[in-house]
XYZ file of N, CA and C in Angstrom:
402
model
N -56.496 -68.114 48.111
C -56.296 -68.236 49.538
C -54.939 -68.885 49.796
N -54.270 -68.356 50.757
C -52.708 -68.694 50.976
C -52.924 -70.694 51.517
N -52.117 -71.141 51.431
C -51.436 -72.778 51.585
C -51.621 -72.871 53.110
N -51.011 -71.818 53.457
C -50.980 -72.357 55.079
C -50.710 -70.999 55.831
N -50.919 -71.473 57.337
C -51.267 -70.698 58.238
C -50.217 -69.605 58.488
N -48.754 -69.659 58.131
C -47.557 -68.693 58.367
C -47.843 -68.022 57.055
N -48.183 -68.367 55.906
C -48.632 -67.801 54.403
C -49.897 -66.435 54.630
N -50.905 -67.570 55.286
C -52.139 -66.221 55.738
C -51.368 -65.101 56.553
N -50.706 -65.588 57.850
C -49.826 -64.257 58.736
C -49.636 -63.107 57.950
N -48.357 -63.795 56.903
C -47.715 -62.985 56.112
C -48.289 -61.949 55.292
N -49.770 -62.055 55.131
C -50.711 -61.321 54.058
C -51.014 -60.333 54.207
N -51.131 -59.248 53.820
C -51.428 -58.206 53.900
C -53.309 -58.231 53.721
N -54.047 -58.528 55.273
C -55.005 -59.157 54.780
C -56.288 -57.729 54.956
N -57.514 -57.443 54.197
C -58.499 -56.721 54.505
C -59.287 -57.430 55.109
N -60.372 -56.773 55.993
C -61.539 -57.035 56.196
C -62.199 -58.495 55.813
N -62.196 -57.499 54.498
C -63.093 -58.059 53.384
C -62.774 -60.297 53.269
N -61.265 -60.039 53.426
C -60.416 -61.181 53.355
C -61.162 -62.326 54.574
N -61.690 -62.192 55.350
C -62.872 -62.584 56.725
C -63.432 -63.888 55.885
N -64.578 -62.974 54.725
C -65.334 -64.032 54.060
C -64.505 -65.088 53.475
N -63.000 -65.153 52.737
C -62.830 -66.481 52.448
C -62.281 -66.849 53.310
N -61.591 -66.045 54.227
C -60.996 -67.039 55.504
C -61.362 -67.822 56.075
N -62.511 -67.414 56.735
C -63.763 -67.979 57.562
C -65.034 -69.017 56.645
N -64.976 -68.854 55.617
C -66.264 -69.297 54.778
C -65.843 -69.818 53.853
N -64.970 -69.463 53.359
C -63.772 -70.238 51.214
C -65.231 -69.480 50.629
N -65.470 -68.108 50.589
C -66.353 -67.292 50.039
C -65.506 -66.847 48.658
N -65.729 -66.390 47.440
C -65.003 -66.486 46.523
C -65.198 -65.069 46.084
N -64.073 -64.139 45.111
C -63.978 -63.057 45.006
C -65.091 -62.441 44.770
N -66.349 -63.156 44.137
C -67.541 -62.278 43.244
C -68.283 -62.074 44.283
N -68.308 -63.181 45.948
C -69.115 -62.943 46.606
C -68.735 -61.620 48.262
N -67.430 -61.559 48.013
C -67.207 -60.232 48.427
C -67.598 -58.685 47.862
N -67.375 -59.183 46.598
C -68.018 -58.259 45.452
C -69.972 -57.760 46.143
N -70.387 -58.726 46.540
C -71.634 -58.892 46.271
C -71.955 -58.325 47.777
N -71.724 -59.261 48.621
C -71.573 -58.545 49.980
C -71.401 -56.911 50.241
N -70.273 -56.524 49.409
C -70.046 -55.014 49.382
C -70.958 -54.606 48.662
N -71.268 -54.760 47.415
C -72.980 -54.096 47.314
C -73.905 -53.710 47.757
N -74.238 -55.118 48.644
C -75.230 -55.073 49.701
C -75.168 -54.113 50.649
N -74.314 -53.728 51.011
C -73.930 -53.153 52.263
C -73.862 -51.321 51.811
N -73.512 -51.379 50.687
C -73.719 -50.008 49.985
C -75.206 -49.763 49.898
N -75.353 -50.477 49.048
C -77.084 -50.315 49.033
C -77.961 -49.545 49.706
N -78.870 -48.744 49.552
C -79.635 -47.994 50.094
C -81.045 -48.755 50.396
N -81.479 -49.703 49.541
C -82.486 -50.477 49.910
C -81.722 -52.232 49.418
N -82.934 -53.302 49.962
C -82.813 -54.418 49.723
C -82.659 -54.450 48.136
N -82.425 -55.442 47.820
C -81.602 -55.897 46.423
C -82.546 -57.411 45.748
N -82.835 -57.288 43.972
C -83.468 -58.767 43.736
C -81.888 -59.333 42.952
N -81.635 -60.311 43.099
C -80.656 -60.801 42.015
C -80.484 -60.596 40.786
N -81.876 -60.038 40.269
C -81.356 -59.693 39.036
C -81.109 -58.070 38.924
N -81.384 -56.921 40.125
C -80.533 -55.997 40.097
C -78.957 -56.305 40.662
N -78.656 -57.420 41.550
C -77.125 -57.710 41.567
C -76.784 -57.750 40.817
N -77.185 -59.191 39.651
C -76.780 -59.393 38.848
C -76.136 -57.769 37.754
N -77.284 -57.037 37.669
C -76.634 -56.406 36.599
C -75.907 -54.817 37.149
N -76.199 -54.998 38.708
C -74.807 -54.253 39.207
C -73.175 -54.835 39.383
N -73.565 -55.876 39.284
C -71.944 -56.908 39.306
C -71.669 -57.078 37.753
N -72.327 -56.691 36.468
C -72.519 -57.287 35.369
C -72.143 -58.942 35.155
N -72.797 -59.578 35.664
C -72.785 -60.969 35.733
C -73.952 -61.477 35.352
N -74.071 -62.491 34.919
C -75.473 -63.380 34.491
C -75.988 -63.436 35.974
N -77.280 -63.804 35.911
C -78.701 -64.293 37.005
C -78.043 -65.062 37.575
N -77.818 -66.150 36.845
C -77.385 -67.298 37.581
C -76.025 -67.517 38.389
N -75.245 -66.748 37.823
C -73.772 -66.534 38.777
C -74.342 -65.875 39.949
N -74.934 -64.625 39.983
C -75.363 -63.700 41.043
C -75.995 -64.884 41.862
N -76.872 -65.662 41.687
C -78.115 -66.350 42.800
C -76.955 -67.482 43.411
N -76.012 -67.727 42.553
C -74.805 -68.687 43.033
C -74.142 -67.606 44.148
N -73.828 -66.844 43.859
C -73.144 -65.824 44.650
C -73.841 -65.596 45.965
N -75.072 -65.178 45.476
C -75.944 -65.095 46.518
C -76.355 -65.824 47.977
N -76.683 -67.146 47.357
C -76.922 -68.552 47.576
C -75.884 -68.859 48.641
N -74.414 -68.797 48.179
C -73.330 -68.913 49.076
C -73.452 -67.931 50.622
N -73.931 -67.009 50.196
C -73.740 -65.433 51.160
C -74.774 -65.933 52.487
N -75.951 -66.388 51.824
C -76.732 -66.626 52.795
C -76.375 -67.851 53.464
N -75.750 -69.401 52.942
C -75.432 -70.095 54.044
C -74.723 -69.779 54.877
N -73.514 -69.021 54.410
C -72.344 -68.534 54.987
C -73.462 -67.734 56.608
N -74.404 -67.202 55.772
C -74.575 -66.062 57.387
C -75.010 -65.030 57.250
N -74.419 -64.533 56.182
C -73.656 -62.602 55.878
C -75.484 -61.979 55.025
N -75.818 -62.704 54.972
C -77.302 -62.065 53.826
C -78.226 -62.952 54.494
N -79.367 -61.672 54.388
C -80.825 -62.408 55.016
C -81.728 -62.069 53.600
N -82.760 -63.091 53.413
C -83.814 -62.984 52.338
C -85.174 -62.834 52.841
N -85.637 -61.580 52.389
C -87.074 -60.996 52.832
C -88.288 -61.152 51.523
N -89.113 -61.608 52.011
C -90.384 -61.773 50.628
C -91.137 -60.344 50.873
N -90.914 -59.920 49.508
C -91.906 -58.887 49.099
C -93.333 -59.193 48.663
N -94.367 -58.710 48.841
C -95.347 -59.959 48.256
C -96.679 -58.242 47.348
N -97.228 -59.001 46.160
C -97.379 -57.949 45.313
C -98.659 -57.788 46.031
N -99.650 -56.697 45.142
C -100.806 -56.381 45.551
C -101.939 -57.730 44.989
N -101.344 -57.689 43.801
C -102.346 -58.579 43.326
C -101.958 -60.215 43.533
N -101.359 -60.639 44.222
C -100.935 -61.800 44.771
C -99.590 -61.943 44.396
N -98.709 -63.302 44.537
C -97.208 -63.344 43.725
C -96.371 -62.621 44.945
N -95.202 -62.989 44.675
C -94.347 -61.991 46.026
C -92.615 -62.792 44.584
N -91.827 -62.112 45.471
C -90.090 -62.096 45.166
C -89.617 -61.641 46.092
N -87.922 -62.235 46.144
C -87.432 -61.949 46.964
C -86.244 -60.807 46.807
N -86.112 -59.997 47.705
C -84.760 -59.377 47.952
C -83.524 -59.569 49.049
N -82.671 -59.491 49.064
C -81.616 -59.782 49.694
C -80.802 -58.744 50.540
N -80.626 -58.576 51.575
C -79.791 -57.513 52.280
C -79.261 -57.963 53.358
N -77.446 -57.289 53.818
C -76.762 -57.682 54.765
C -77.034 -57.928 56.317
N -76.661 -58.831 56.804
C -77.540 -59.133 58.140
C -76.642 -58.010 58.867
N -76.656 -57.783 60.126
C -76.141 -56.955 61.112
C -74.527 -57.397 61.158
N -73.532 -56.475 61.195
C -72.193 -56.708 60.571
C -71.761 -56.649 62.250
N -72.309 -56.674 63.292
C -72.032 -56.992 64.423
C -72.126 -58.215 65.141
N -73.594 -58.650 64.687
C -73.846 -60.506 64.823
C -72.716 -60.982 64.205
N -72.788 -60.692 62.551
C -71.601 -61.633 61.951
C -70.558 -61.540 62.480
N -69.534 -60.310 63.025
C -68.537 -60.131 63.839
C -69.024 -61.157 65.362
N -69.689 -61.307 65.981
C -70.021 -61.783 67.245
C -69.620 -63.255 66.398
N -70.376 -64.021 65.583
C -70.270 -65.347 64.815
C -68.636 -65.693 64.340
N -68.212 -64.901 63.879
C -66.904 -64.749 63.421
C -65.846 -65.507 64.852
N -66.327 -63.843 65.814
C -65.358 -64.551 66.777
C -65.691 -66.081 67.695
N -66.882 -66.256 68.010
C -67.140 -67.693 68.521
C -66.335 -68.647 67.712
N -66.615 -68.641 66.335
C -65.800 -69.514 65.641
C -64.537 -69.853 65.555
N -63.979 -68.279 65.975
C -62.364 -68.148 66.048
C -61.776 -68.771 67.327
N -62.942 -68.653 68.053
C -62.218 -69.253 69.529
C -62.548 -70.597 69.614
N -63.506 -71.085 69.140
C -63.543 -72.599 68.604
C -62.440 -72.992 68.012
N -62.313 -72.421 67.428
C -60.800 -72.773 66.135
C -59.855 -73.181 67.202
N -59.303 -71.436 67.732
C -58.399 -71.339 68.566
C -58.430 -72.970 69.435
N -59.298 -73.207 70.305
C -59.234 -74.052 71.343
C -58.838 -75.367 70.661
N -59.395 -75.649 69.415
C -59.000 -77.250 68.805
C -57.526 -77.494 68.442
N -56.931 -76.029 68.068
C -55.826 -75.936 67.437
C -54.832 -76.112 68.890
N -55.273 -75.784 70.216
C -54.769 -75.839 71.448
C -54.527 -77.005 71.837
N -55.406 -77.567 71.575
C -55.857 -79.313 72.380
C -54.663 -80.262 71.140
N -54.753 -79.697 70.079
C -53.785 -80.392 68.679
C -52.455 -80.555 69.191
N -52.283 -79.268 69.288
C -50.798 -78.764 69.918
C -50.452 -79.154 71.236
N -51.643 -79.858 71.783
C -51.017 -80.347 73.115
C -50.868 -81.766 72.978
N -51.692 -82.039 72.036
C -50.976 -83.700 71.230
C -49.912 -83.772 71.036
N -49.545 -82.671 70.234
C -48.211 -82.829 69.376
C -47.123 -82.920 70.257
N -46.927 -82.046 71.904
C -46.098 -81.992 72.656
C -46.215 -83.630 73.338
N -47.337 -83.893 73.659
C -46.971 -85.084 74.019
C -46.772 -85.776 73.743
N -46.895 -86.669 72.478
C -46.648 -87.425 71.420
C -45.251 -87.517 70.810
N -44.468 -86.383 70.127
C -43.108 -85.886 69.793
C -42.529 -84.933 71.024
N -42.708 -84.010 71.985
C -41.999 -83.855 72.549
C -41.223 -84.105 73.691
N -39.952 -83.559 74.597
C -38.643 -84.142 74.984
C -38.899 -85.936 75.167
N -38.260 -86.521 73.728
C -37.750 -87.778 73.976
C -36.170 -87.665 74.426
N -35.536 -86.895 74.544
C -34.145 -87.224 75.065
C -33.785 -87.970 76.434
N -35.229 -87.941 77.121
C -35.116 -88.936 78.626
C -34.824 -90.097 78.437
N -35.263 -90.542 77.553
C -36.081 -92.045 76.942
C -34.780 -92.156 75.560
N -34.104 -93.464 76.357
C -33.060 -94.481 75.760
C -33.847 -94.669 74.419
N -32.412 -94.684 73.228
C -32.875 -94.980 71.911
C -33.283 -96.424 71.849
N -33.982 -96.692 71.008
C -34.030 -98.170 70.792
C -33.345 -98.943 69.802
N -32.755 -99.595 69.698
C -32.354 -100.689 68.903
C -32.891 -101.435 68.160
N -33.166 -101.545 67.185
C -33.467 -102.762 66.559
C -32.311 -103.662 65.853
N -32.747 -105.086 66.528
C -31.554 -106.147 65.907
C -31.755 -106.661 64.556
C-alpha cells in the first residue's frame, strides 16, 4: 500500500485495490473475495483453501479478515443427522459499495474539518508582526 495520499493518486488503482484501501485487506484476501464472487455456490474453507492452494489455516485467516471487514457473510449448513458447518459467500457488492461510500464521506468530512485547522492555525501570518525574542 502506497506511503501517502499523493502516492495512492498516482496509482494506477483497480477495484479490487478498495479492500486494502478501505480495510489494509491483504493480497490473499482479494484473492479470496474474487473466488467468492466467481463461485457458483457458497464455499467451506477448506474448498478455499484448496482453490487458493493455501493451508486451512491461512484461508480461515483470510476468511476471518473478509468477514469483519464486511465483504463475506457465514451461513450454517446443518446435516441430516445432526452437526452443521459453515460456508462462506459474498455479501451484496452494492451494500458494500453503499458502506464504502458512507465511509468515504466520513473520511472526506474529517479530512475537511483537519484542513480547516491547518488554515487557521498556519495560515496568512503576514498580518501579524514578527516577534522578537531578546
Amino acid at each position: 500500500m502506497p506511503d501517502s495520499m499523493s502516492e495512492m493518486l498516482r496509482q494506477d488503482m483497480q477495484c479490487e485495490g478498495l479492500l486494502e484501501c478501505f480495510h489494509n485487506l491483504k493480497e490473499i484476501d482479494k484473492d479470496v473475495f474474487r473466488l467468492l464472487n466467481e463461485a457458483s455456490e457458497p464455499l467451506t474453507v477448506d474448498e478455499i483453501a484448496d482453490e487458493i492452494d493455501r493451508e486451512r489455516s491461512t484461508a480461515y485467516r483470510s476468511v476471518k479478515r473478509l468477514m469483519q471487514a464486511g465483504f463475506i457473510q457465514k451461513e450454517q449448513v446443518n446435516y441430516d443427522q445432526g452437526g452443521y458447518y459453515h460456508v462462506y459467500l459474498p455479501r451484496d457488492a452494492d451494500e458494500i459499495a453503499q458502506e464504502m461510500q458512507r465511509m468515504l464521506n466520513d473520511w472526506y468530512a474529517q479530512m475537511g474539518q483537519l484542513i480547516g485547522e491547518f488554515s487557521e492555525k498556519y495560515g496568512d501570518t503576514s498580518s501579524q508582526p514578527p516577534t522578537v525574542e531578546s
